[in-house]
Amino acid sequence: MNRYKFSALLIALFLLNACSGNATKDGTDDVLVEERNGASTSGVTGQGADGSDLGAEASVIVGEDGYAGSELNDPSNPLSNRVIYFDYDSASVRPQDQPIVEAHAAYLGKNPNLTVRLEGHTDERGSREYNLALGERRALSIRQLLMLQGASAQQFRVTSFGEERPAVDGSDESAWSQNRRVEIIYIGR
Amino acid sequence: MAPKLIRSLALMAMFFMPIQASAVLKVEITGGSDSALPIAIVPFGAEGIKAPEDITSIIRNDLESTGRFAPLDNQDLVSRPTEQSQVNFADWRLLRSEGLVIGKISSQDGENYQVQFQLFDVYRGQQLAGKRYQVPASGLRALGHQIADVIYETLTGEKGIFSTRLAFVTQITAGDGKKRFALQISDADGANPRTVLQSTQPIMSPSWGPDGNQLAYVSFENGKTEVFVQQLQSGQRKSVASFEGINSAPAWSPDGKKLALTLSRNGNPEIYVMELANGDLIRVTNNAQAIDTEAVWSRDGNEIYFTSDRGGRPQIYKVSANGGRAERISFEGNYNASPDLSPDGSKLAMVHGANGGFYIAVQDLKTGAMQVLTDSGRAESPSFAPNGQMILYATEQKGSGVLAAVSVDGRIHQRLSESGTVVREPAWSPLKK
């Protein structure tokens, strides 16, 4: 029992941290601007949390082992599946992934105070700028399905990373197929 | 206790990690033209001094790297004249060298240098170019490039590009397993690289302002795409587009007053033109079903080339910079993207997808004929040299991103090799004004 309480506290802390974003940021070393002559650094910027940190924190919230009772973490529940994969240059959800999307739609419908970030990604082939747009198209296609099935517009943030943040490094179909994806990231309320 | 200490030490080491080392690129010719012009470049005479830069090597490497010149090996030089009075043209004719470059370098104080050079037509026995310069030690490398530019322009009739610069994005995987990204600038020969922006998040699509003093680029530093404009001298930068959705693909108008951008603020990626002075936006494309991106300006600033999949697959289109009906430009194959316009406006370089691969191709805008220039199948991000002779692009070698260049006729191939760092998204600067 005690142990359970401790986990809950941990989760709450993570949540707080995720929501406050850059409260504890050493974010200043995220971005360095240098003078042309390269002698020294100047104009250090980089306000704001970087996306990867947010993502990591966010997935800890829902991924903690101690978060007993959550449908999101029950491996037999389709909600535990939060990555949707796509065919090459396609933004259509494959038939076998429909039940996963439906489950998330129903869950978001039942929990209107939950928000998710939809992150669209592509494989590395072709134009980077086109891929950035394709990643967004994928994320929007998931959003549309989720909204058609019960979620509401204000529950979503949509971001595309194009091919810039592969899940798997590599230049073969196995890596590519894992990189063509939309990640559904629950970020609390 | 001990493991904890080690952990916090490791953590501290992360924070104190030095700035990402700059990439050192080196040009290698991987395929050349057999019509390269033989030229003798005699090591410049140095009167009792040791110059901090080997100017002769810089000139020789610049000329050789174009694939259009075949400098004689130093051991084949019949003599080492440093002044016109020492030149015996008959000797150089025997070596079948068509051009001869000689020069001298001297310094009184080791800080300021006097450099002179002369270029001769060996067959006519005539001087074609000759100049004298005075530079500080720190200016010797740049002077080498400048002399190479004079020789190149005198012999080919086209502008030399050795004094221009390259911008590119690098990626390294740090000791902690995380990726680090940098926007770097180097001389056209890959030397003298310097980091102008470093980030833990991806950087994309550097684009040179027409004055060569500023870069626009896309940074993910705030968790999503955002377009910045950075002054290279001061390092000062400004976020110019951070709307909801995609903010990407910046391209400067020829007068430097406007930036074409891809924004999806109204739900779908469209081309917009931003007036930089006040941030006013004009929407150029309007096609809710399609991806419209990768704007490039025509030389007169009246039209914009861009990539769109409005016909089902990405192809290049052209539209008035004020909006209106778009006209399709590329027709070969089912994937053409990432257009770049040649400096004279007559050709469009692009990424051409075929048989599962991606190649650099160039399309003649008058005839519509397309020629595929590369054969590796992993090419992207073409960028014209400011004299229109070469196209710089990114490709892959042994699993790592490298930069390469190909001549517009596809005959000369160069590779800018690099170790340990992924290099991509090259952009060739404009000529120095």
XYZ file of C-alpha atoms in Angstrom:
622
model
C 0.000 0.000 0.000
C 2.766 2.313 1.036
C 4.607 1.469 -2.113
C 1.566 2.319 -4.180
C 1.285 5.736 -2.566
C 4.929 6.430 -3.272
C 4.467 5.608 -6.951
C 1.454 7.873 -7.115
C 3.527 10.689 -5.628
C 6.260 10.087 -8.169
C 3.745 10.243 -10.965
C 2.309 13.446 -9.622
C 5.799 14.936 -9.518
C 6.464 13.919 -13.084
C 3.154 15.390 -14.137
C 3.946 18.643 -12.443
C 7.314 18.749 -14.107
C 5.882 17.969 -17.511
C 3.250 20.672 -17.186
C 5.586 23.358 -15.932
C 7.723 22.690 -18.976
C 10.864 24.711 -18.593
C 10.668 25.399 -14.885
C 13.836 23.455 -14.139
C 15.491 24.035 -17.428
C 19.156 24.060 -18.075
C 17.686 24.831 -21.456
C 20.197 27.582 -22.010
C 22.718 25.114 -23.370
C 20.242 23.833 -25.910
C 21.173 26.380 -28.514
C 24.412 28.235 -28.912
C 24.891 30.989 -31.381
C 28.413 31.772 -32.394
C 29.991 34.721 -33.995
C 31.148 34.349 -37.514
C 34.776 34.282 -36.535
C 33.972 31.463 -34.200
C 36.015 32.915 -31.376
C 33.371 32.780 -28.710
C 29.706 32.296 -28.162
C 27.211 35.057 -27.922
C 23.496 35.556 -27.812
C 22.725 32.272 -26.138
C 19.075 31.482 -26.672
C 16.932 28.452 -26.235
C 14.032 29.377 -24.056
C 11.528 26.704 -23.573
C 11.583 23.039 -23.039
C 12.798 20.944 -25.880
C 10.332 18.510 -27.314
C 12.278 15.373 -26.600
C 12.446 16.052 -22.901
C 8.748 16.733 -22.768
C 8.142 13.539 -24.648
C 10.311 11.490 -22.341
C 8.636 12.909 -19.265
C 5.229 12.453 -20.769
C 5.732 8.821 -21.556
C 7.011 8.218 -18.038
C 3.654 9.421 -16.721
C 1.723 6.806 -18.518
C 4.445 4.219 -18.685
C 5.294 3.934 -14.992
C 4.930 0.382 -13.757
C 3.364 1.567 -10.558
C 0.455 3.228 -12.294
C -1.763 0.225 -11.570
C -5.269 0.252 -12.886
C -4.555 2.399 -15.914
C -6.022 1.045 -19.103
C -3.125 2.693 -20.894
C -0.663 0.253 -19.388
C -2.566 -2.973 -19.559
C -0.752 -4.831 -22.336
C -3.942 -6.660 -23.272
C -5.736 -3.335 -23.777
C -5.443 -1.738 -27.233
C -4.736 1.590 -25.442
C -1.276 0.304 -24.505
C -0.513 0.623 -28.187
C 0.260 4.269 -28.842
C 2.209 4.202 -32.108
C 0.400 3.903 -35.433
C 2.480 2.871 -38.440
C 1.978 3.837 -42.080
C 2.791 2.631 -45.585
C 5.347 4.561 -47.650
C 4.148 8.057 -48.650
C 0.730 7.286 -47.172
C -1.315 8.923 -44.417
C -4.062 6.268 -44.387
C -4.540 4.183 -41.266
C -4.187 0.498 -42.070
C -7.264 -1.707 -41.346
C -5.441 -3.665 -38.634
C -4.732 -0.404 -36.740
C -8.339 0.828 -36.795
C -9.248 -0.860 -33.447
C -6.307 0.886 -31.742
C -7.444 4.282 -33.003
C -11.023 3.507 -32.015
C -9.935 2.579 -28.498
C -8.059 5.874 -28.069
C -11.022 7.805 -29.462
C -13.362 6.167 -26.955
C -10.908 6.750 -24.100
C -10.471 10.424 -24.978
C -14.241 10.758 -25.327
C -14.704 9.318 -21.832
C -11.943 11.519 -20.388
C -12.484 14.950 -21.907
C -9.880 16.519 -19.619
C -7.079 14.427 -21.174
C -4.926 15.931 -23.923
C -2.686 14.146 -26.384
C 0.147 15.270 -28.588
C 0.089 13.643 -32.018
C 3.632 13.503 -33.414
C 3.912 12.681 -37.090
C 7.082 11.120 -38.505
C 8.299 9.751 -41.835
C 11.125 7.581 -43.061
C 14.285 9.199 -44.411
C 13.583 8.806 -48.126
C 12.976 11.803 -50.358
C 12.728 15.507 -49.663
C 13.048 16.586 -46.018
C 10.591 19.439 -46.422
C 8.039 17.241 -48.180
C 8.476 14.705 -45.377
C 7.836 17.396 -42.776
C 4.488 18.053 -44.461
C 3.778 14.322 -44.805
C 4.396 13.829 -41.068
C 1.829 16.505 -40.342
C -0.627 14.934 -42.769
C -0.283 11.622 -40.902
C -0.852 13.245 -37.515
C -3.884 15.128 -38.873
C -5.326 11.959 -40.326
C -5.149 10.313 -36.886
C -6.669 13.407 -35.308
C -9.550 13.348 -37.756
C -10.288 9.674 -37.021
C -10.122 10.272 -33.271
C -12.513 13.217 -33.576
C -14.952 11.303 -35.765
C -15.099 8.683 -33.046
C -15.660 10.753 -29.951
C -12.674 12.944 -29.088
C -12.921 16.717 -29.342
C -10.692 19.199 -31.147
C -9.293 20.872 -28.036
C -7.813 17.578 -26.847
C -5.060 17.670 -29.496
C -1.689 19.209 -30.227
C -0.281 18.260 -33.601
C 3.456 18.348 -34.334
C 5.427 17.023 -37.256
C 9.078 16.047 -37.074
C 9.233 14.777 -40.662
C 12.243 12.500 -41.006
C 14.264 14.417 -38.401
C 13.577 12.147 -35.425
C 13.686 8.524 -36.499
C 12.647 5.899 -33.938
C 15.291 3.607 -35.399
C 18.508 4.571 -37.184
C 19.184 2.668 -40.348
C 18.548 2.654 -44.078
C 16.541 -0.492 -44.733
C 12.850 -1.343 -44.874
C 12.888 -2.600 -41.291
C 14.060 0.792 -39.981
C 11.903 2.738 -42.443
C 8.721 0.858 -41.499
C 9.275 1.684 -37.819
C 9.923 5.344 -38.608
C 6.747 5.968 -40.645
C 4.545 6.592 -37.639
C 2.349 8.780 -35.499
C 3.004 8.711 -31.772
C 0.019 9.334 -29.520
C 1.440 10.945 -26.412
C -0.828 11.551 -23.429
C 0.206 14.773 -21.739
C -2.376 14.911 -18.986
C -4.604 17.942 -18.728
C 27.217 5.916 -2.580
C 29.916 5.426 -5.167
C 27.619 4.663 -8.107
C 25.625 7.751 -7.241
C 28.767 9.876 -7.326
C 29.750 8.449 -10.683
C 26.300 9.218 -11.959
C 26.392 12.825 -10.894
C 29.888 13.216 -12.306
C 28.643 11.842 -15.613
C 25.748 14.248 -15.460
C 28.101 17.152 -14.815
C 30.307 16.083 -17.689
C 27.273 16.333 -19.941
C 26.655 19.915 -18.996
C 30.237 20.913 -19.501
C 30.533 19.193 -22.816
C 32.536 21.334 -25.239
C 30.916 22.912 -28.242
C 30.565 20.443 -31.048
C 33.771 20.171 -32.997
C 33.504 21.673 -36.440
C 33.390 19.359 -39.385
C 36.456 19.367 -41.581
C 35.499 18.698 -45.141
C 37.951 17.862 -47.873
C 37.234 17.930 -51.569
C 38.066 14.802 -53.528
C 37.445 14.417 -57.219
C 35.665 11.151 -57.768
C 35.141 11.462 -61.492
C 36.582 14.000 -63.874
C 36.663 15.308 -67.360
C 39.398 14.152 -69.728
C 39.398 17.591 -71.305
C 40.955 19.181 -68.197
C 43.327 22.011 -69.119
C 46.993 21.334 -68.262
C 48.375 24.196 -66.185
C 51.701 24.735 -64.389
C 51.446 26.386 -60.980
C 54.957 27.093 -59.753
C 55.350 27.294 -55.955
C 55.449 30.991 -55.122
C 58.881 32.295 -54.206
C 59.109 33.161 -50.530
C 62.015 35.469 -49.836
C 63.544 34.227 -46.629
C 60.201 33.734 -44.896
C 57.881 30.920 -43.983
C 54.314 31.995 -44.714
C 51.615 30.650 -42.408
C 49.528 29.478 -45.373
C 50.685 27.622 -48.468
C 49.042 29.907 -51.020
C 50.244 27.877 -53.997
C 48.560 24.730 -52.669
C 45.314 26.592 -52.067
C 45.296 27.861 -55.668
C 46.239 24.456 -57.045
C 43.569 22.608 -55.009
C 40.877 25.121 -55.948
C 41.566 24.823 -59.668
C 42.008 21.056 -59.592
C 38.790 20.545 -57.589
C 36.691 21.850 -60.487
C 37.847 18.969 -62.674
C 38.503 21.497 -65.430
C 42.214 21.940 -64.745
C 45.037 19.422 -64.528
C 47.885 21.082 -62.613
C 51.339 19.593 -63.290
C 52.974 17.720 -60.432
C 55.612 19.802 -58.684
C 58.384 17.328 -59.593
C 57.513 17.761 -63.283
C 58.177 21.492 -63.245
C 61.185 22.198 -65.491
C 62.163 25.270 -63.535
C 60.837 27.414 -60.706
C 60.603 30.965 -61.983
C 59.194 33.585 -59.624
C 59.471 36.517 -62.057
C 58.664 36.968 -65.726
C 62.354 37.476 -66.641
C 63.081 33.901 -65.473
C 60.385 32.300 -67.652
C 61.423 30.352 -70.745
C 58.130 29.693 -72.546
C 59.655 27.062 -74.862
C 60.292 24.788 -71.835
C 56.664 25.013 -70.736
C 55.399 24.366 -74.252
C 57.343 21.093 -74.250
C 55.410 20.077 -71.135
C 52.162 20.850 -73.025
C 51.142 23.160 -70.243
C 48.784 25.788 -71.627
C 48.816 28.077 -68.617
C 51.615 29.080 -66.263
C 51.175 30.690 -62.854
C 54.119 32.215 -60.968
C 54.268 34.441 -57.929
C 56.127 35.797 -54.960
C 55.381 36.331 -51.322
C 57.316 38.513 -48.909
C 56.970 40.094 -45.492
C 58.929 42.647 -43.478
C 57.388 41.955 -40.096
C 55.774 38.482 -40.333
C 52.388 40.095 -39.877
C 51.725 41.785 -43.169
C 52.426 40.062 -46.464
C 52.980 41.267 -50.006
C 51.825 38.756 -52.586
C 52.029 39.024 -56.368
C 51.153 36.600 -59.123
C 51.124 36.420 -62.906
C 49.213 34.113 -65.234
C 50.681 33.472 -68.704
C 49.423 31.957 -71.907
C 52.342 29.620 -72.609
C 51.758 29.303 -76.360
C 51.538 33.024 -76.998
C 54.105 33.898 -74.375
C 51.762 36.573 -73.047
C 50.583 37.658 -69.630
C 46.824 37.124 -69.179
C 46.501 38.418 -65.629
C 48.755 39.818 -62.945
C 48.057 41.392 -59.569
C 49.795 42.522 -56.420
C 48.208 42.422 -52.962
C 48.980 43.387 -49.383
C 47.243 41.336 -46.675
C 47.599 40.464 -42.984
C 48.641 36.879 -42.171
C 45.035 36.030 -41.386
C 44.017 37.034 -44.905
C 46.412 34.739 -46.793
C 44.006 31.822 -47.188
C 41.234 34.076 -48.492
C 43.755 35.684 -50.854
C 44.674 32.241 -52.239
C 41.018 31.677 -53.099
C 40.779 35.148 -54.600
C 43.778 34.518 -56.878
C 42.255 31.162 -57.905
C 39.051 33.061 -58.771
C 41.000 35.458 -61.030
C 42.791 32.580 -62.797
C 39.555 30.606 -63.193
C 37.622 33.546 -64.615
C 40.465 34.536 -66.955
C 40.762 31.040 -68.421
C 37.098 29.946 -68.509
C 35.191 33.213 -68.841
C 33.003 32.237 -65.884
C 33.016 33.566 -62.343
C 35.188 31.691 -59.879
C 33.456 30.433 -56.746
C 36.464 29.734 -54.530
C 35.785 32.740 -52.278
C 32.208 31.662 -51.589
C 30.989 29.645 -48.615
C 28.899 26.600 -47.868
C 26.283 26.247 -45.143
C 25.230 22.788 -43.976
C 23.733 20.914 -41.046
C 25.757 18.396 -39.059
C 24.613 15.728 -36.656
C 26.732 13.845 -34.152
C 25.732 11.247 -31.608
C 27.260 12.349 -28.331
C 28.688 10.101 -25.625
C 25.339 10.129 -23.838
C 23.718 8.614 -26.935
C 21.823 11.804 -27.703
C 22.052 13.549 -31.036
C 23.507 17.041 -31.329
C 22.852 19.253 -34.308
C 24.830 22.172 -35.661
C 24.494 24.682 -38.447
C 27.958 25.264 -39.872
C 29.605 27.412 -42.500
C 32.838 26.602 -44.308
C 34.865 28.013 -47.175
C 33.873 26.619 -50.582
C 36.711 24.062 -50.318
C 35.387 22.795 -46.970
C 38.205 24.428 -45.011
C 37.777 26.808 -42.097
C 34.474 25.411 -40.792
C 32.725 27.312 -38.025
C 29.566 26.566 -36.081
C 26.960 29.320 -36.199
C 24.240 27.477 -34.286
C 24.262 24.440 -32.063
C 21.199 22.647 -30.732
C 20.017 19.447 -29.093
C 17.114 19.517 -31.564
C 17.101 19.137 -35.347
C 17.958 22.052 -37.665
C 16.747 22.153 -41.276
C 16.809 24.007 -44.576
C 19.483 26.731 -44.318
C 18.962 29.450 -46.930
C 21.420 32.283 -47.711
C 20.251 35.850 -47.918
C 21.250 37.381 -51.277
C 23.857 39.610 -49.559
C 25.620 36.551 -48.090
C 25.460 38.094 -44.604
C 22.474 36.235 -43.207
C 20.940 32.799 -43.099
C 17.340 31.737 -42.658
C 16.762 28.219 -41.296
C 14.319 25.984 -39.457
C 14.987 24.990 -35.850
C 13.063 22.544 -33.641
C 14.582 24.014 -30.465
C 11.160 24.876 -29.042
C 9.655 21.466 -29.728
C 8.210 22.353 -33.118
C 9.287 23.941 -36.372
C 10.172 27.616 -36.261
C 11.911 29.819 -38.859
C 14.809 32.022 -37.758
C 16.883 34.651 -39.518
C 20.450 34.993 -38.249
C 23.045 37.691 -38.933
C 26.347 35.904 -39.480
C 28.653 38.676 -38.317
C 26.988 39.389 -34.987
C 25.285 36.047 -34.338
C 22.094 37.974 -33.687
C 18.972 36.096 -34.652
C 15.250 36.503 -34.727
C 12.338 34.093 -34.895
C 10.279 35.212 -37.900
C 7.676 32.426 -38.067
C 6.377 30.330 -35.176
C 2.731 29.906 -36.075
C 0.573 26.931 -35.209
C 1.601 23.989 -37.394
C 4.520 23.836 -39.809
C 6.913 26.802 -40.200
C 9.466 25.782 -42.753
C 11.271 25.934 -46.116
C 12.468 29.583 -46.029
C 13.614 31.099 -49.338
C 14.831 34.682 -49.827
C 13.476 36.855 -52.584
C 16.237 38.127 -54.916
C 16.036 41.618 -53.349
C 16.357 40.151 -49.835
C 13.213 41.916 -48.621
C 10.874 38.943 -48.549
C 10.959 35.382 -47.353
C 8.848 32.677 -48.979
C 7.791 30.124 -46.369
C 5.747 26.983 -45.942
C 3.131 27.466 -43.210
C 0.256 25.198 -42.210
C -1.309 27.763 -39.874
C -4.605 27.447 -41.728
C -4.614 23.665 -41.521
C -2.642 22.698 -44.596
C 0.913 23.375 -45.806
C 0.825 26.320 -48.225
C 3.386 28.743 -49.638
C 3.304 32.230 -48.129
C 5.435 35.302 -48.774
C 6.476 37.325 -45.744
C 7.522 40.975 -45.954
C 10.509 40.917 -43.589
C 10.254 44.576 -42.590
C 6.814 44.190 -41.007
C 5.991 40.459 -41.014
C 3.020 40.882 -43.380
C 2.009 37.650 -45.087
C 0.592 36.984 -48.539
C -0.775 33.524 -49.175
C 0.523 32.275 -52.542
C -0.961 28.771 -52.863
C -4.406 27.578 -51.853
C -5.020 23.895 -52.211
C -6.522 22.249 -49.148
C -5.876 18.685 -50.281
C -2.223 19.065 -51.241
C 1.200 19.580 -49.735
C 2.713 22.772 -51.191
C 6.287 23.427 -50.036
C 9.946 24.175 -50.970
C 9.542 27.589 -52.589
C 12.304 28.968 -54.865
C 12.140 32.443 -56.424
C 12.567 33.184 -60.098
C 15.507 35.552 -60.759
C 13.188 38.527 -61.347
C 11.295 37.812 -58.119
C 7.956 37.603 -59.924
C 7.419 33.859 -59.742
C 7.883 30.997 -57.322
C 8.764 27.404 -58.113
C 7.594 24.880 -55.519
C 6.910 21.217 -54.797
C 3.302 20.027 -54.664
C 1.515 16.687 -54.609
C -1.727 18.217 -55.933
C -1.506 15.791 -58.845
C -1.174 12.828 -56.481
C 2.639 12.654 -56.311
C 5.226 15.373 -55.653
C 6.109 17.411 -58.740
C 7.502 20.893 -59.383
C 5.094 23.717 -60.172
C 5.386 27.439 -60.827
C 3.084 30.210 -59.621
C 3.068 34.017 -59.567
C 4.570 35.368 -56.330
C 1.210 37.105 -55.793
C -0.702 33.818 -56.053
C -2.977 32.524 -58.768
C -3.002 29.522 -61.022
C -0.025 27.178 -60.772
C 1.599 25.627 -63.809
C 3.210 22.194 -63.654
C 6.909 22.183 -64.603
C 8.245 18.639 -64.049
C 6.709 15.676 -65.854
C 9.273 12.898 -65.840
C 8.686 10.091 -63.365
C 6.444 10.205 -60.297
C 8.684 11.987 -57.768
C 10.354 15.353 -58.312
C 11.028 17.631 -55.353
C 13.474 20.097 -53.709
C 13.887 22.465 -56.674
C 16.792 24.907 -56.945
C 17.086 27.417 -59.763
C 20.373 28.025 -61.599
C 21.777 31.554 -61.171
C 20.920 32.433 -64.804
C 17.374 31.111 -64.303
C 17.606 28.654 -67.188
C 17.736 25.349 -65.308
C 16.056 23.720 -62.357
C 17.938 21.173 -60.245
C 15.733 18.727 -58.340
C 15.582 15.418 -56.536
C 14.232 12.858 -58.970
C 12.791 9.615 -57.611
C 13.048 6.529 -59.803
C 13.113 2.780 -59.123
C 13.069 3.323 -55.371
C 16.103 5.635 -55.488
C 16.566 9.397 -55.366
C 18.875 11.165 -57.808
C 19.937 14.709 -58.627
C 18.485 15.754 -61.960
C 18.527 19.004 -63.891
C 15.750 20.236 -66.151
C 16.237 22.739 -68.942
C 13.357 25.158 -68.469
C 13.210 26.127 -72.146
C 13.123 22.644 -73.675
C 11.728 20.782 -70.655
C 14.416 18.095 -71.095
C 15.564 16.433 -67.873
C 18.966 14.876 -67.291
C 19.800 12.674 -64.298
C 23.282 13.585 -63.024
C 24.031 11.178 -60.181
C 23.871 7.424 -59.845
C 24.038 6.572 -56.133
C 20.277 6.662 -55.509
C 20.543 8.400 -52.132
C 20.831 12.040 -53.152
C 18.911 15.013 -51.753
C 18.967 18.803 -51.210
C 20.557 20.102 -54.454
C 22.054 23.619 -54.358
C 23.575 25.440 -57.339
C 27.040 26.970 -57.127
C 26.690 30.736 -57.667
C 28.369 30.446 -61.087
C 25.933 27.732 -62.132
C 28.664 25.219 -62.990
C 28.287 22.720 -60.122
C 25.402 21.403 -58.050
C 26.143 20.630 -54.415
C 23.982 17.949 -52.774
C 23.756 15.579 -49.819
C 24.167 11.849 -50.180
C 25.105 8.824 -48.155
C 28.301 6.894 -47.955
C 28.895 3.930 -45.651
C 25.784 4.796 -43.694
C 26.831 8.389 -43.008
C 25.623 11.619 -44.596
C 28.232 13.301 -46.826
C 28.231 16.222 -49.237
C 29.019 15.808 -52.907
C 28.910 17.962 -56.015
C 28.350 17.271 -59.688
C 28.884 19.513 -62.702
C 25.695 20.587 -64.501
C 26.681 18.418 -67.462
C 27.104 15.413 -65.135
C 30.736 14.805 -66.130
C 32.618 15.969 -63.038
C 31.929 14.462 -59.630
C 33.359 15.711 -56.332
C 32.950 14.439 -52.831
C 33.478 16.490 -49.708
C 34.586 13.767 -47.356
C 34.115 13.916 -43.647
C 34.674 11.590 -40.741
C 32.465 10.805 -37.781
C 29.852 13.442 -38.489
C 26.665 13.263 -40.498
C 26.632 16.234 -42.897
C 23.542 17.235 -44.860
C 21.372 20.006 -46.309
C 24.090 21.992 -48.044
C 23.425 25.501 -49.331
C 25.980 27.315 -51.492
C 26.365 31.016 -50.695
C 25.956 33.758 -53.278
C 29.073 35.383 -54.797
C 30.816 37.942 -52.630
C 29.537 41.383 -53.396
